[in-house]
Short mmCIF file of C-alpha atoms and ligand atoms in Angstrom, two decimals:
data_model
loop_
_atom_site.label_atom_id
_atom_site.label_comp_id
_atom_site.label_asym_id
_atom_site.label_seq_id
_atom_site.Cartn_x
_atom_site.Cartn_y
_atom_site.Cartn_z
CA MET N 1 -9.49 54.73 -54.52
CA GLY N 2 -8.10 51.57 -56.56
CA VAL N 3 -8.21 51.58 -60.28
CA LYS N 4 -10.20 48.99 -61.99
CA LYS N 5 -9.17 46.23 -64.66
CA HIS N 6 -9.92 47.45 -68.12
CA PRO N 7 -9.76 45.35 -70.82
CA THR N 8 -7.49 47.94 -73.33
CA TYR N 9 -4.90 48.94 -70.84
CA LYS N 10 -2.20 48.26 -68.35
CA THR N 11 -1.02 51.17 -66.00
CA MET N 12 2.13 51.94 -66.69
CA GLU N 13 4.34 55.00 -66.30
CA PRO N 14 3.42 58.21 -65.13
CA ILE N 15 4.63 60.88 -67.95
CA TYR N 16 2.81 64.00 -66.86
CA GLU N 17 1.25 65.96 -63.63
CA GLY N 18 -0.46 69.05 -64.12
CA LYS N 19 -2.62 71.43 -61.62
CA ALA N 20 -5.61 69.06 -61.97
CA LYS N 21 -4.60 65.57 -63.71
CA ARG N 22 -2.04 63.35 -64.23
CA LEU N 23 -1.32 61.21 -67.35
CA PHE N 24 -0.03 57.66 -67.54
CA THR N 25 1.19 55.75 -70.27
CA THR N 26 -0.73 52.54 -71.20
CA ASP N 27 0.22 49.25 -73.21
CA ASP N 28 -1.35 51.12 -76.12
CA PRO N 29 1.24 53.63 -77.47
CA ASN N 30 -1.48 55.99 -78.45
CA VAL N 31 -3.68 55.72 -75.45
CA LEU N 32 -3.17 57.36 -72.35
CA ARG N 33 -4.55 57.09 -68.85
CA MET N 34 -6.08 60.43 -67.46
CA GLU N 35 -6.50 60.87 -63.90
CA TYR N 36 -8.53 63.41 -62.32
CA LYS N 37 -6.86 64.73 -59.07
CA ASP N 38 -8.89 66.42 -56.10
CA SER N 39 -6.45 69.85 -56.04
CA ALA N 40 -8.03 73.05 -57.04
CA THR N 41 -6.25 75.71 -58.07
CA ALA N 42 -6.85 79.36 -59.05
CA PHE N 43 -4.75 82.60 -60.06
CA ASN N 44 -2.05 80.64 -62.05
CA GLY N 45 -1.57 78.24 -58.94
CA VAL N 46 -1.27 80.93 -56.23
CA LYS N 47 -4.42 79.80 -54.37
CA LYS N 48 -4.28 76.03 -54.03
CA GLU N 49 -6.36 73.33 -52.07
CA ASP N 50 -7.50 70.06 -51.99
CA PHE N 51 -11.37 69.12 -51.88
CA GLU N 52 -12.38 65.55 -51.31
CA ASN N 53 -14.54 64.49 -54.73
CA LYS N 54 -13.57 66.94 -56.86
CA GLY N 55 -11.74 64.55 -59.28
CA ARG N 56 -14.77 62.43 -59.39
CA PHE N 57 -17.06 65.11 -59.82
CA ASN N 58 -14.99 66.49 -63.03
CA LYS N 59 -14.43 63.47 -64.28
CA ALA N 60 -17.76 62.45 -64.47
CA ILE N 61 -19.15 65.80 -65.70
CA THR N 62 -16.81 65.78 -68.58
CA LEU N 63 -17.45 62.31 -69.41
CA ILE N 64 -21.04 63.24 -69.92
CA ILE N 65 -20.16 66.39 -71.92
CA TYR N 66 -17.48 64.73 -74.15
CA ARG N 67 -20.15 61.82 -74.93
CA MET N 68 -22.88 64.10 -75.78
CA LEU N 69 -20.31 66.24 -78.02
CA GLU N 70 -19.18 63.22 -79.87
CA SER N 71 -22.81 62.24 -80.73
CA LYS N 72 -23.12 65.78 -82.23
CA GLY N 73 -20.27 65.17 -84.41
CA VAL N 74 -17.14 66.69 -82.41
CA LYS N 75 -13.74 65.05 -82.71
CA THR N 76 -12.73 64.39 -79.04
CA HIS N 77 -9.85 62.49 -77.55
CA LEU N 78 -11.58 60.31 -75.50
CA VAL N 79 -11.49 56.69 -75.94
CA ASP N 80 -13.41 55.15 -72.93
CA ASP N 81 -14.56 55.43 -69.34
CA VAL N 82 -12.44 53.46 -66.63
CA ASP N 83 -13.34 54.39 -63.21
CA ASP N 84 -14.32 57.08 -60.67
CA ILE N 85 -11.57 59.28 -61.72
CA ASN N 86 -10.08 58.11 -64.81
CA LEU N 87 -10.83 58.40 -68.46
CA LEU N 88 -9.00 56.60 -71.48
CA VAL N 89 -7.90 58.98 -73.84
CA LYS N 90 -5.86 59.38 -77.23
CA LYS N 91 -2.45 60.80 -76.99
CA VAL N 92 -2.32 64.03 -78.38
CA SER N 93 0.08 67.02 -78.24
CA ILE N 94 -1.65 69.96 -76.82
CA MET N 95 -1.83 72.57 -78.91
CA PRO N 96 -0.44 75.96 -76.94
CA LEU N 97 -3.68 77.61 -77.06
CA GLU N 98 -6.57 78.23 -74.51
CA VAL N 99 -9.63 79.05 -76.61
CA ILE N 100 -12.09 80.82 -74.57
CA VAL N 101 -15.70 81.39 -75.58
CA ARG N 102 -18.10 83.72 -74.02
CA ASN N 103 -21.75 84.48 -74.07
CA VAL N 104 -21.89 86.94 -71.30
CA ALA N 105 -19.44 89.46 -69.81
CA ALA N 106 -17.28 88.17 -66.68
CA GLY N 107 -14.00 87.27 -64.92
CA SER N 108 -10.82 88.82 -66.92
CA PHE N 109 -13.32 90.44 -69.84
CA SER N 110 -15.21 92.24 -67.34
CA LYS N 111 -11.75 93.31 -65.47
CA ARG N 112 -9.89 94.29 -68.81
CA MET N 113 -12.81 95.86 -70.65
CA GLY N 114 -14.81 97.36 -67.64
CA VAL N 115 -18.09 95.95 -68.74
CA THR N 116 -20.13 94.89 -65.94
CA GLU N 117 -20.59 91.25 -65.23
CA GLY N 118 -23.48 89.55 -66.49
CA THR N 119 -23.76 91.68 -69.41
CA ALA N 120 -25.05 89.42 -72.56
CA PHE N 121 -23.26 89.41 -75.96
CA LYS N 122 -24.88 89.91 -78.71
CA LYS N 123 -22.86 87.35 -80.29
CA PRO N 124 -20.60 84.84 -79.08
CA ILE N 125 -16.68 85.89 -78.24
CA VAL N 126 -14.25 83.60 -79.38
CA GLU N 127 -10.57 84.49 -78.07
CA PHE N 128 -7.28 82.53 -77.57
CA SER N 129 -4.61 82.93 -75.14
CA TYR N 130 -0.98 81.63 -75.81
CA LYS N 131 -0.73 78.86 -73.18
CA ASP N 132 2.51 79.49 -71.06
CA ASP N 133 2.34 79.98 -67.48
CA SER N 134 5.62 82.02 -66.93
CA LEU N 135 3.99 84.52 -69.51
CA GLY N 136 0.84 84.45 -67.61
CA ASP N 137 -1.14 83.38 -70.95
CA PRO N 138 -1.36 86.34 -72.78
CA PHE N 139 -3.99 87.32 -75.23
CA ILE N 140 -3.26 86.21 -78.76
CA ASN N 141 -4.77 86.60 -82.10
CA ASP N 142 -4.30 84.17 -84.84
CA ASP N 143 -1.53 86.12 -86.36
CA TYR N 144 0.34 85.72 -83.41
CA ALA N 145 -0.60 81.53 -83.22
CA ARG N 146 0.79 81.24 -86.57
CA GLU N 147 4.02 83.29 -85.88
CA MET N 148 4.63 81.43 -82.35
CA GLY N 149 4.12 77.95 -84.26
CA ALA N 150 0.74 77.55 -82.18
CA ALA N 151 -1.33 76.51 -85.41
CA SER N 152 -1.76 77.97 -88.88
CA GLU N 153 -4.25 80.40 -90.13
CA GLU N 154 -6.30 77.47 -91.70
CA GLU N 155 -6.19 75.51 -88.25
CA CYS N 156 -7.08 78.95 -86.24
CA ALA N 157 -10.14 79.07 -88.18
CA TYR N 158 -11.02 75.40 -87.86
CA ILE N 159 -10.93 75.90 -83.81
CA LYS N 160 -13.03 79.04 -83.66
CA SER N 161 -15.42 77.27 -85.99
CA VAL N 162 -15.69 74.13 -83.63
CA ALA N 163 -15.37 76.22 -80.60
CA LEU N 164 -18.87 77.95 -81.52
CA LEU N 165 -20.51 75.01 -82.76
CA ILE N 166 -19.30 73.52 -79.21
CA ASN N 167 -20.99 76.55 -77.45
CA GLU N 168 -24.35 76.32 -79.20
CA THR N 169 -24.27 72.92 -78.12
CA LEU N 170 -23.03 73.13 -74.62
CA LYS N 171 -25.21 76.23 -74.01
CA GLU N 172 -28.54 73.94 -74.80
CA PHE N 173 -27.27 71.02 -73.15
CA PHE N 174 -27.04 73.11 -69.79
CA LEU N 175 -30.18 74.82 -70.32
CA THR N 176 -31.35 71.30 -70.02
CA ALA N 177 -30.21 71.47 -66.73
CA ASN N 178 -31.29 74.98 -65.68
CA LEU N 179 -27.80 76.33 -65.90
CA ARG N 180 -26.66 79.31 -67.90
CA LEU N 181 -23.36 78.83 -69.96
CA ILE N 182 -21.37 82.23 -69.26
CA ASP N 183 -17.89 81.34 -71.09
CA PHE N 184 -16.01 78.49 -70.81
CA LYS N 185 -12.18 77.60 -72.12
CA ILE N 186 -11.11 74.45 -74.39
CA GLU N 187 -8.20 73.21 -75.31
CA PHE N 188 -7.08 71.17 -78.74
CA GLY N 189 -4.63 68.53 -79.35
CA ARG N 190 -3.14 66.76 -82.38
CA LEU N 191 -3.30 63.02 -82.61
CA ALA N 192 0.15 61.29 -81.90
CA GLU N 193 -0.81 59.17 -84.49
CA ASP N 194 -1.89 61.62 -87.11
CA PRO N 195 -0.57 65.23 -86.23
CA SER N 196 -2.99 66.81 -88.98
CA VAL N 197 -5.72 65.71 -86.87
CA ILE N 198 -6.75 68.17 -84.28
CA VAL N 199 -9.44 67.20 -81.49
CA LEU N 200 -11.00 68.75 -78.64
CA ALA N 201 -8.87 67.63 -75.63
CA ASP N 202 -8.63 68.08 -71.88
CA GLU N 203 -11.48 68.59 -69.68
CA ILE N 204 -15.24 70.35 -69.89
CA SER N 205 -16.12 70.88 -65.95
CA PRO N 206 -17.17 73.43 -63.77
CA ASP N 207 -13.29 74.06 -63.33
CA THR N 208 -13.33 75.24 -66.72
CA CYS N 209 -16.88 76.81 -67.68
CA ARG N 210 -18.87 79.72 -65.83
CA LEU N 211 -22.30 78.25 -64.85
CA TRP N 212 -24.83 80.19 -63.23
CA ASP N 213 -28.10 78.73 -62.09
CA VAL N 214 -31.06 80.28 -64.55
CA THR N 215 -33.28 80.82 -62.24
CA THR N 216 -31.23 82.60 -59.16
CA GLY N 217 -28.08 83.37 -60.68
CA LYS N 218 -26.26 81.31 -58.11
CA LYS N 219 -22.57 80.58 -59.55
CA MET N 220 -22.02 76.96 -59.51
CA ASP N 221 -18.48 76.75 -60.88
CA LYS N 222 -14.97 77.50 -59.89
CA ASP N 223 -15.53 81.07 -59.13
CA ARG N 224 -16.97 79.63 -55.53
CA PHE N 225 -13.28 78.77 -54.92
CA ARG N 226 -11.74 82.05 -56.43
CA GLN N 227 -13.98 84.18 -54.88
CA GLY N 228 -13.94 82.19 -51.61
CA LEU N 229 -17.96 81.95 -51.61
CA GLY N 230 -18.49 78.64 -49.91
CA GLY N 231 -19.87 75.56 -51.09
CA PHE N 232 -17.57 74.80 -53.80
CA MET N 233 -17.97 70.90 -54.02
CA GLU N 234 -21.55 71.09 -53.43
CA ALA N 235 -21.96 73.11 -56.31
CA TYR N 236 -20.13 70.77 -58.54
CA ASP N 237 -22.28 67.87 -56.90
CA GLU N 238 -24.98 69.35 -57.91
CA VAL N 239 -23.94 70.00 -61.80
CA LEU N 240 -23.18 66.83 -61.91
CA SER N 241 -26.65 65.39 -60.73
CA ARG N 242 -28.56 67.50 -62.56
CA LEU N 243 -26.68 66.89 -66.11
CA GLN N 244 -27.43 63.18 -64.99
CA LYS N 245 -31.09 63.46 -65.05
N1 UDP G 301 -10.38 79.79 -67.74
C1 UDP G 301 -9.82 78.16 -67.89
N2 UDP G 301 -8.40 78.19 -67.42
C2 UDP G 301 -7.97 79.20 -67.55
C3 UDP G 301 -8.40 80.36 -67.63
C4 UDP G 301 -9.65 80.58 -67.93
O1 UDP G 301 -10.48 77.22 -67.31
O2 UDP G 301 -6.49 79.33 -67.32
C5 UDP G 301 -11.75 79.45 -67.90
C6 UDP G 301 -12.46 80.40 -66.87
O3 UDP G 301 -12.99 79.13 -66.10
C7 UDP G 301 -13.75 80.92 -67.36
C8 UDP G 301 -13.39 81.17 -68.86
O4 UDP G 301 -12.21 80.22 -69.07
O5 UDP G 301 -14.82 79.77 -67.58
C9 UDP G 301 -12.99 82.38 -69.15
O6 UDP G 301 -11.79 82.92 -68.18
P1 UDP G 301 -11.30 84.47 -67.90
O7 UDP G 301 -10.73 84.53 -69.36
O8 UDP G 301 -12.62 85.23 -67.65
O9 UDP G 301 -10.38 84.27 -66.82
P2 UDP G 301 -10.42 84.34 -65.39
O10 UDP G 301 -11.61 85.39 -64.79
O11 UDP G 301 -11.00 82.88 -64.76
O12 UDP G 301 -9.27 84.46 -65.10
#
């Protein structure tokens, strides 16, 4: 798949390759090109496989969601669309925090707390993990975040309030696609041009959200891959077409 010309960038050096994305510099020092790969990983990279079109689905879903969030006043790293698998994003330094918001018990919450998957919470839960694969992304709180130099107390409070706003906005948005937002993970970054500004960064896709069909309860997210349920890309395709309507 070729990269189309875009007025604001020339493809330059690859600077980072993660599990699901690659980053390239552009001729603007504050803008990067983010390429979505076709690989799926789970269990900290132990399970890994390539799926045709996965990058295309996740890029398209992230773009729709980011544009929607921007329209609600959430500051993000998004600059512009490029093509099927690429976005232009502001250069940020990713904060070493995984911010998880949960509306319904699932995944590691159910496992850790012994609460049946599908149990709805009275209010959303926000939790932080310290982003470090070698430590297994340990669960932390705002005191840990401060002492690890990840974020100040004020920044943690800000991030939590933005995460809750994103949750309310996303819940409503996914409901219009007959999808129930169970939980999701987001990341934040400090702008390279002004590190005091914190913006939403990284993807929001069925790789990073749990989405269940409202009517049938069918899982429409990466749990299909984690749990070997089949119909993995069919579910992503379905999520994208529902969000495009
Ligand atoms: N999540 C993610 N990346 C991670 C860990 C979690 O995108 O490294 C997402 C996951 O897809 C789910 C939510 O965050 O939507 C909560 O995940 P959980 O803590 O339950 O962990 P998991 O069961 O995925 O290990």
